[in-house]
CSV table of C-alpha atoms in Angstrom, one decimal:
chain,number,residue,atom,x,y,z
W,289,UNK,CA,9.1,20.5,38.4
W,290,UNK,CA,7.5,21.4,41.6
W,291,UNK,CA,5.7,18.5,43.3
W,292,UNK,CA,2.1,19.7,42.4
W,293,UNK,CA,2.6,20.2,38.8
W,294,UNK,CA,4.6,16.8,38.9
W,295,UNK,CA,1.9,15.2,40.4
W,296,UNK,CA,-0.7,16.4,38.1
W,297,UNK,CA,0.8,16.0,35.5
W,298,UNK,CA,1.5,12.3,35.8
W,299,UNK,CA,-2.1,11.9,35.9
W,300,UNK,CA,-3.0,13.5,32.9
W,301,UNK,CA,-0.3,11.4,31.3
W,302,UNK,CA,-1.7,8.5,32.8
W,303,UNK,CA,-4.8,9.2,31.1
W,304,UNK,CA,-3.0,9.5,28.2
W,305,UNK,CA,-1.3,6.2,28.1
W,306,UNK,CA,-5.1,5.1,28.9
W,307,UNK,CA,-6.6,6.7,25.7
W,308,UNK,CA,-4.0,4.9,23.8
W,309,UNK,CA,-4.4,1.7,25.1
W,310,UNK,CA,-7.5,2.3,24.4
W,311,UNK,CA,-7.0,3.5,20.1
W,312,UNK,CA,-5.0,0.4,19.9
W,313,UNK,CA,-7.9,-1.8,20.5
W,314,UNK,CA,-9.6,0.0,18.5
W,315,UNK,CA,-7.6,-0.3,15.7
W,316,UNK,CA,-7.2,-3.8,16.3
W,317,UNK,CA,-10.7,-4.5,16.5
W,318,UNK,CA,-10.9,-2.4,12.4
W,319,UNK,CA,-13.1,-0.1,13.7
W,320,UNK,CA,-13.7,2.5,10.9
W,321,UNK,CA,-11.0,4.7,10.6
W,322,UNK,CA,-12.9,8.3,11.3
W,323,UNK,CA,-13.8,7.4,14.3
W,324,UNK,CA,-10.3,6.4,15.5
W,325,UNK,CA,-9.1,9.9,13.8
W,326,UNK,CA,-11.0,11.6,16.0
W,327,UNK,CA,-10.1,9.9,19.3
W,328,UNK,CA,-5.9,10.6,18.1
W,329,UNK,CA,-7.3,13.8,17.4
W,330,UNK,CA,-8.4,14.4,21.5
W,331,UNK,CA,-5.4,12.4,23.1
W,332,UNK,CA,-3.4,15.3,20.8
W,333,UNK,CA,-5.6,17.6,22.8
W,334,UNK,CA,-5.1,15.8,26.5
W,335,UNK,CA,-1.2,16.3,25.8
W,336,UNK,CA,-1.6,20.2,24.7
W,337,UNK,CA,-3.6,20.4,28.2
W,338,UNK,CA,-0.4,18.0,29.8
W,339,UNK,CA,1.9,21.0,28.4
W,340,UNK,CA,0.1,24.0,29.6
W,341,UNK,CA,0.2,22.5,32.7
W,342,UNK,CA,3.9,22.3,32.9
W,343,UNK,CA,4.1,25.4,31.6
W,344,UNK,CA,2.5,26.8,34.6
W,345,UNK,CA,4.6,25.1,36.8
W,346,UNK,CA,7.6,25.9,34.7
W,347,UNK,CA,6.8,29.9,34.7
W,348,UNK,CA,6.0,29.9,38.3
W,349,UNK,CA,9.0,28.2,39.4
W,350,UNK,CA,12.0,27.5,37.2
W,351,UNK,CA,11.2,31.0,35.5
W,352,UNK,CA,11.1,33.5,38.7
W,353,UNK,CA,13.8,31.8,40.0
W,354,UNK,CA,15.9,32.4,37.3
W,355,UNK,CA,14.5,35.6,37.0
W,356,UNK,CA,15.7,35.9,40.4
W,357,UNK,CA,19.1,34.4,40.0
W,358,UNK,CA,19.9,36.7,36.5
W,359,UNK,CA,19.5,34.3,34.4
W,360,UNK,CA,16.2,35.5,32.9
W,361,UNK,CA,17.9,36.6,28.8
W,362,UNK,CA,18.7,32.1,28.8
W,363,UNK,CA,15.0,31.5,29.9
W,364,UNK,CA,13.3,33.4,27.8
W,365,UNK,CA,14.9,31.9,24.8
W,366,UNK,CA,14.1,28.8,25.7
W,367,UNK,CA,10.1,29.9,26.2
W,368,UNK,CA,10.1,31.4,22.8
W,369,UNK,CA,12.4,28.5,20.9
W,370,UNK,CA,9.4,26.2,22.6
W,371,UNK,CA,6.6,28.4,21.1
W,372,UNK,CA,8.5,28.0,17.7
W,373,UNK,CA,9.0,24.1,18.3
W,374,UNK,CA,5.3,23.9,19.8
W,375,UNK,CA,3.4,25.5,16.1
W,376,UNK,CA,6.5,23.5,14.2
C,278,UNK,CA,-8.6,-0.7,7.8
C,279,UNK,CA,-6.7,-2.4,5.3
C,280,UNK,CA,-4.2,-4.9,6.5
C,281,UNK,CA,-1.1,-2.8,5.4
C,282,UNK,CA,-2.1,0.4,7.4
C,283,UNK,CA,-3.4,-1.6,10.0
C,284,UNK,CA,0.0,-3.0,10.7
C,285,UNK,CA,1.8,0.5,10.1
C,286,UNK,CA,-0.3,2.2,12.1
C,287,UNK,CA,0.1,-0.3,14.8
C,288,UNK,CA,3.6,-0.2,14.8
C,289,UNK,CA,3.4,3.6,15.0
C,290,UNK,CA,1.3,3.6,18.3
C,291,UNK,CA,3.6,1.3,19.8
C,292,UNK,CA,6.6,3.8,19.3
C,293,UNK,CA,4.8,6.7,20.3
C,294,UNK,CA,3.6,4.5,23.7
C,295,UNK,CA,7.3,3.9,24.3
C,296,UNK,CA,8.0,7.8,24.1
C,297,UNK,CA,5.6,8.3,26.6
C,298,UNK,CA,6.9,5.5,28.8
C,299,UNK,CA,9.9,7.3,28.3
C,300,UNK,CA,8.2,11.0,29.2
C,301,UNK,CA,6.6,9.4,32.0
C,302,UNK,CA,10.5,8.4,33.8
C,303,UNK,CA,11.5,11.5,32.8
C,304,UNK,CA,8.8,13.5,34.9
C,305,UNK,CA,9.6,10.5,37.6
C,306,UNK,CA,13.2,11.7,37.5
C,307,UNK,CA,12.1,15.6,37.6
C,308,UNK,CA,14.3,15.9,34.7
C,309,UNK,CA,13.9,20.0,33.5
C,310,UNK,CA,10.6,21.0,32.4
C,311,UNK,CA,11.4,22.6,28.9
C,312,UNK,CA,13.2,19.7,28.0
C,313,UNK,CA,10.3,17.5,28.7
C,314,UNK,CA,7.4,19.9,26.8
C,315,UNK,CA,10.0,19.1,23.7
C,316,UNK,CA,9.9,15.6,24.0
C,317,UNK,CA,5.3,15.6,24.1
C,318,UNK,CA,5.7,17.9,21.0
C,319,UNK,CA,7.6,15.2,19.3
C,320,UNK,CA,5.1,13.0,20.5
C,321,UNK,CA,2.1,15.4,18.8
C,322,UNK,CA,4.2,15.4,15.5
C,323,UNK,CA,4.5,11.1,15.7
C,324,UNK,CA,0.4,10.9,16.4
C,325,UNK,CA,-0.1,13.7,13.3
C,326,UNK,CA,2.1,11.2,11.1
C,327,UNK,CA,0.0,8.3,12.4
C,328,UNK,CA,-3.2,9.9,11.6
C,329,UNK,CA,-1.8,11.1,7.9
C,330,UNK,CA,-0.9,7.3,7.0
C,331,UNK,CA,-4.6,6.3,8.7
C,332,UNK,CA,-6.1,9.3,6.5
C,333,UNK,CA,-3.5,8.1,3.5
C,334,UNK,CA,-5.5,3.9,4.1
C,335,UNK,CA,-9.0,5.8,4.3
C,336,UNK,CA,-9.0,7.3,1.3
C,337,UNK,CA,-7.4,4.7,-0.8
C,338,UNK,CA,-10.2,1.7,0.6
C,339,UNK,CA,-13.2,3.5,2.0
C,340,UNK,CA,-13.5,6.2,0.6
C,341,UNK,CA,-13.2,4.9,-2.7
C,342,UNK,CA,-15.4,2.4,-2.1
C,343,UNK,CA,-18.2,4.9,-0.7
C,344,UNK,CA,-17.6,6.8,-3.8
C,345,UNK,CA,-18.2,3.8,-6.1
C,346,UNK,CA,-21.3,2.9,-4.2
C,347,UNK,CA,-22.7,6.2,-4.4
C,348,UNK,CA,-22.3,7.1,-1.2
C,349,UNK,CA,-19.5,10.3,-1.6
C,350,UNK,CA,-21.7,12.7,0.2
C,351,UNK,CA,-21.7,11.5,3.8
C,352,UNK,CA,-18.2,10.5,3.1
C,353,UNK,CA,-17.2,14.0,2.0
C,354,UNK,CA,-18.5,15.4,4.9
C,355,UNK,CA,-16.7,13.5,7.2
C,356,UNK,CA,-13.3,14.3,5.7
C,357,UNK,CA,-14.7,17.9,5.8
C,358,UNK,CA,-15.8,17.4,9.9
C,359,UNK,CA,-12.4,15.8,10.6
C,360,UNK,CA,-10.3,18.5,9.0
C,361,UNK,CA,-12.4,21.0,11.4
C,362,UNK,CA,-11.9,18.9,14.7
C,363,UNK,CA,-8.1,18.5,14.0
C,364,UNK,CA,-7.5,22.4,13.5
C,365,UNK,CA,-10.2,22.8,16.5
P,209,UNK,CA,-13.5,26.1,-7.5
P,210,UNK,CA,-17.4,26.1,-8.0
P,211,UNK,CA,-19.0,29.3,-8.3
P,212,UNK,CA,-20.5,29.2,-4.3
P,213,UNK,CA,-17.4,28.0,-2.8
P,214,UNK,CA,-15.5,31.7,-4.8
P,215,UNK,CA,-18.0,33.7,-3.3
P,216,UNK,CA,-18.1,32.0,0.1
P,217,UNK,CA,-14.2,32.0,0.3
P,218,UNK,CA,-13.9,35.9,-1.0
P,219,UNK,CA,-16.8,37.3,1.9
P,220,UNK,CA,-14.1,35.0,4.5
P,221,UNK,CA,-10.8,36.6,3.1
P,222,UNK,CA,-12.2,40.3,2.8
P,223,UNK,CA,-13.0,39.7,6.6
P,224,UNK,CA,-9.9,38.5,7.2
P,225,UNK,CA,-7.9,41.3,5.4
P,226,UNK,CA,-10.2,43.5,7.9
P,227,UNK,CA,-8.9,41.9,10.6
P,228,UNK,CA,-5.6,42.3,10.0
P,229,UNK,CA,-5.8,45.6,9.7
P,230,UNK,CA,-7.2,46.2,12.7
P,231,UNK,CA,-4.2,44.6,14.0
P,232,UNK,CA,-1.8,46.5,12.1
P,233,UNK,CA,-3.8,49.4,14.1
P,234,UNK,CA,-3.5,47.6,17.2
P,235,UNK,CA,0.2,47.3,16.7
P,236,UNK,CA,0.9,50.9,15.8
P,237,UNK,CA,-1.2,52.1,18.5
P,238,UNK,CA,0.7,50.3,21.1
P,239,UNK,CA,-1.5,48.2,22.4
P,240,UNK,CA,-0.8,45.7,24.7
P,241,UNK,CA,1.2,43.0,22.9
P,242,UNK,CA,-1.0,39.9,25.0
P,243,UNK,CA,-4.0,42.1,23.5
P,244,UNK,CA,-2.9,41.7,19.9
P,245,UNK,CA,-1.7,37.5,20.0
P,246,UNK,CA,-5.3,37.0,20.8
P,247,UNK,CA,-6.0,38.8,17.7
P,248,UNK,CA,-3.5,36.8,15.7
P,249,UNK,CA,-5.0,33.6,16.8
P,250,UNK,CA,-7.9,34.5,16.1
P,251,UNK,CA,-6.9,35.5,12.5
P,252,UNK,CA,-5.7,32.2,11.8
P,253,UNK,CA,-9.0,30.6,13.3
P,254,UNK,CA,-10.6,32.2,10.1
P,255,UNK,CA,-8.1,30.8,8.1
P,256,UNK,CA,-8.7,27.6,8.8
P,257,UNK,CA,-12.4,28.4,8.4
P,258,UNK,CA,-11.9,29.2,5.2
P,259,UNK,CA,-9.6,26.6,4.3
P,260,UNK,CA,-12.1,24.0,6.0
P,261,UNK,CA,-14.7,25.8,3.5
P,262,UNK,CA,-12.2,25.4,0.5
P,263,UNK,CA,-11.6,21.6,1.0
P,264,UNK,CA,-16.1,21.2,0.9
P,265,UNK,CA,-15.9,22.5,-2.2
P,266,UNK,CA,-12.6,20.5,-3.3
P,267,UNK,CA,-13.9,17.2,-2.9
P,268,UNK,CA,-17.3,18.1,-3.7
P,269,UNK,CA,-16.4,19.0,-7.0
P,270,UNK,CA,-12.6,18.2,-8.0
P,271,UNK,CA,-12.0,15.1,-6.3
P,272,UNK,CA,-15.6,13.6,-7.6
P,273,UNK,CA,-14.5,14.4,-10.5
P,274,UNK,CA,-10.9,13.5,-10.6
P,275,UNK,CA,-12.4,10.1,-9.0
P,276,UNK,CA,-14.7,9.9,-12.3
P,277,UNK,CA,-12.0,10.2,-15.0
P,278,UNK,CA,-10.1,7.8,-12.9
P,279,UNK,CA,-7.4,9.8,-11.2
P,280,UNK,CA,-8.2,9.3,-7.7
P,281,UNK,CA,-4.9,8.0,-6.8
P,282,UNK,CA,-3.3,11.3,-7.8
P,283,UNK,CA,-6.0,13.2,-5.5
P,284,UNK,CA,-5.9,11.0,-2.9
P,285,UNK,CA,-1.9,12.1,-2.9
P,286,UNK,CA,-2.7,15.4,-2.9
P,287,UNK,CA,-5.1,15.5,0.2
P,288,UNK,CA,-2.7,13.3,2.3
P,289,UNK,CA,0.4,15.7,1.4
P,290,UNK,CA,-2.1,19.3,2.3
P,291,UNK,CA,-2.7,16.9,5.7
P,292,UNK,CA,0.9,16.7,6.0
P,293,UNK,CA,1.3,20.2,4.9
P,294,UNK,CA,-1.6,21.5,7.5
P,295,UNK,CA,0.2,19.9,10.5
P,296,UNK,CA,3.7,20.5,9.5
S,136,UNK,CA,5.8,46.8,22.2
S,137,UNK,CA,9.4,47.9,22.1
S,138,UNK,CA,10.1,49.9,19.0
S,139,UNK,CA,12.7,47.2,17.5
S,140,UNK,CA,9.6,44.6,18.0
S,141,UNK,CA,7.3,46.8,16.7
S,142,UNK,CA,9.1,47.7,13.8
S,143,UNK,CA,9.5,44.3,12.7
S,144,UNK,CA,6.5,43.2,13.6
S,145,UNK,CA,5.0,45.7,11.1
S,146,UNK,CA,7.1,44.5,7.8
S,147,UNK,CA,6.2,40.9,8.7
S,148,UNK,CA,2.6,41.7,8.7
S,149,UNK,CA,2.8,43.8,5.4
S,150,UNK,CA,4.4,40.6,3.8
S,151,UNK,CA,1.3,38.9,5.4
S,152,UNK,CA,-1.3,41.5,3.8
S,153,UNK,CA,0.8,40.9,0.5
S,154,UNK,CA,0.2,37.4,0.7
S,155,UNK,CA,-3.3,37.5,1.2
S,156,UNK,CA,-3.5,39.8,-1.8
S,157,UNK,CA,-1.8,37.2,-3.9
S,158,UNK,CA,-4.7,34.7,-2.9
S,159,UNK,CA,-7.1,36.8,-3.3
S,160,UNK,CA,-5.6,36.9,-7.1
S,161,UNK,CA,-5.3,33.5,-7.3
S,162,UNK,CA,-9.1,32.8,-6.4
S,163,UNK,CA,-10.1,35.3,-8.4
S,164,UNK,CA,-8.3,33.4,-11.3
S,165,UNK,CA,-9.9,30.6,-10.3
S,166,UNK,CA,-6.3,28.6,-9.2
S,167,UNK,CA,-6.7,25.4,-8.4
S,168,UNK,CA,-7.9,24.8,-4.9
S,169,UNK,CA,-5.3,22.5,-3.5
S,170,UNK,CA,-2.2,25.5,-4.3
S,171,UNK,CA,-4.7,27.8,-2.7
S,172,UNK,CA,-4.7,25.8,0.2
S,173,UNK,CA,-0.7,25.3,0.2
S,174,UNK,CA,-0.5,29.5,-0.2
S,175,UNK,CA,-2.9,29.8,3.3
S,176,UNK,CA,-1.0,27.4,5.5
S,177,UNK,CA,2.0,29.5,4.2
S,178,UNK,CA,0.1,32.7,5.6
S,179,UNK,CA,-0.4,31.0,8.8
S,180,UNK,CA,3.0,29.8,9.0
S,181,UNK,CA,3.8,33.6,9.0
S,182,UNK,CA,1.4,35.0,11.6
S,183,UNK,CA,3.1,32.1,13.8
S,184,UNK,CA,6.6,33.3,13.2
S,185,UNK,CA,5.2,37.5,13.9
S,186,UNK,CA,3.4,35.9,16.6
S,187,UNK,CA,7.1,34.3,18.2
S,188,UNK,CA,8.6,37.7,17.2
S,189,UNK,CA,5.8,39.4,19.8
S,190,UNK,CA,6.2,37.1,22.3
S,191,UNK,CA,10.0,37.9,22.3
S,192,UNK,CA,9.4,41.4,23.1
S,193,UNK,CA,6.5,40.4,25.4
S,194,UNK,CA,8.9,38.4,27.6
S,195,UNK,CA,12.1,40.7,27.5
S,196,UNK,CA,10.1,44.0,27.8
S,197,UNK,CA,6.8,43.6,29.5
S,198,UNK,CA,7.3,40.3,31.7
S,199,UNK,CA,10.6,41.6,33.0
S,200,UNK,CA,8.8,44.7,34.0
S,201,UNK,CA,6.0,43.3,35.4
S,202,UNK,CA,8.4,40.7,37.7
S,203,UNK,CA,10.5,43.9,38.9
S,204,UNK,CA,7.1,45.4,39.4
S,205,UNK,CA,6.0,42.4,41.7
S,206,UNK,CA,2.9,41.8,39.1
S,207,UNK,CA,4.8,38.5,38.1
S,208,UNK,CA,1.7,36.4,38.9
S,209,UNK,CA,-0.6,38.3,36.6
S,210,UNK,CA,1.3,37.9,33.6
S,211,UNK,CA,2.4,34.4,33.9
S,212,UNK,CA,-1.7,33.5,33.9
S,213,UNK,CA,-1.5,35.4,30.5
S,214,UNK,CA,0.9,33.3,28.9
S,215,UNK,CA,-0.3,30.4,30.0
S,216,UNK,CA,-3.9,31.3,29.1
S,217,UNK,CA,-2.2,32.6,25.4
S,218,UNK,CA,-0.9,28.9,25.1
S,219,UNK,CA,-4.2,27.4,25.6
S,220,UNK,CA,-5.8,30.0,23.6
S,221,UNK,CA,-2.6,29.3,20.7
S,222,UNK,CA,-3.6,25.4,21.1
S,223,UNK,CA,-7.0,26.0,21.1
């Protein structure tokens, strides 16, 4: 991962750890369930945005090098095997 | 919450924390991208099987309860409003 | 399924048969693939449109009155398996 | 679209228009909302997997073009802005 994707994203994911921290206090505290729901419901979200942002790194980098190098056939597996994995 | 899912759930969160502990090193240790978008989709799938066993202790306590004391409207439509927000 | 939610659910699909075959069009006039996964997505946007219409009528109707002749627990099954179901 | 893609790409969506059909029937006959709901994910499932099929040509065909043709940077905005558009 290049250094400003990496950087990036280990803020979102701090954010993430954040939002958690703060479901589990919620959940401690028996705060009605719907309204927990729907704060799993954006930290879900936060990651998606996490991903697409390594997925830009990950095209603009690991890809075109290995574009570059011939190894292009191996990397696009991989993207569409994660698209697969990504919608389950 | 009841009790029960209020301890399952609990002990849900605190797995899915430790993944993304373990995320977060992996990013630290610029370990290859793909391989780390397949580890926050398994950490999607461990929050959607959080949220089913929150929905599964929702139904079963409050909702049944809002039912009995005639309030199944408002409860209706926020099942219906959560099942929007999840699919976005 | 109550008489509004079949009509409601019918005037989604027809759109949505529509709009697949204005893909299918798409498709065998070469379009540009990017071009025609924006129109997938957005086909299964309207599914879940539908389906989010679908469940309204579901609890609005069967589940009250499941929940009246005393089989909520079987219900309350169902709903958290289509959750499991929904998300994979 | 390559012609292989293409050509597979139709017959999955005619088993998706087939589908549809059959829900269409099973509405019509007033089937019970919750295996209506089951045959829609189903559909969606199958417009995911036609979807991966696409972006397999997409990358091998018009991605490796567009790299060779120095437009790399354009098209790797498009996927990413397909995978936020995918998760919404």
């Amino acid at each position: 991962m290049d250094s400003d994707t990496q950087t990036e994203v280990l803020k979102r994911l701090a954010y993430i750890e954040g939002h958690l921290a703060g479901i589990r206090r919620m959940i401690e505290h028996d705060t009605y369930c719907v309204d927990v729901l729907k704060q799993t419901y954006a930290v879900r979200r936060s990651i998606e945005k996490m991903e697409a942002k390594m997925l830009d790194g990950h095209l603009h980098h690991c890809l075109l090098d290995a574009i570059r190098e011939g190894r292009s056939e191996q990397s696009f597996d991989e993207l569409v095997e994660l698209y697969r994995i990504a919608n389950k």
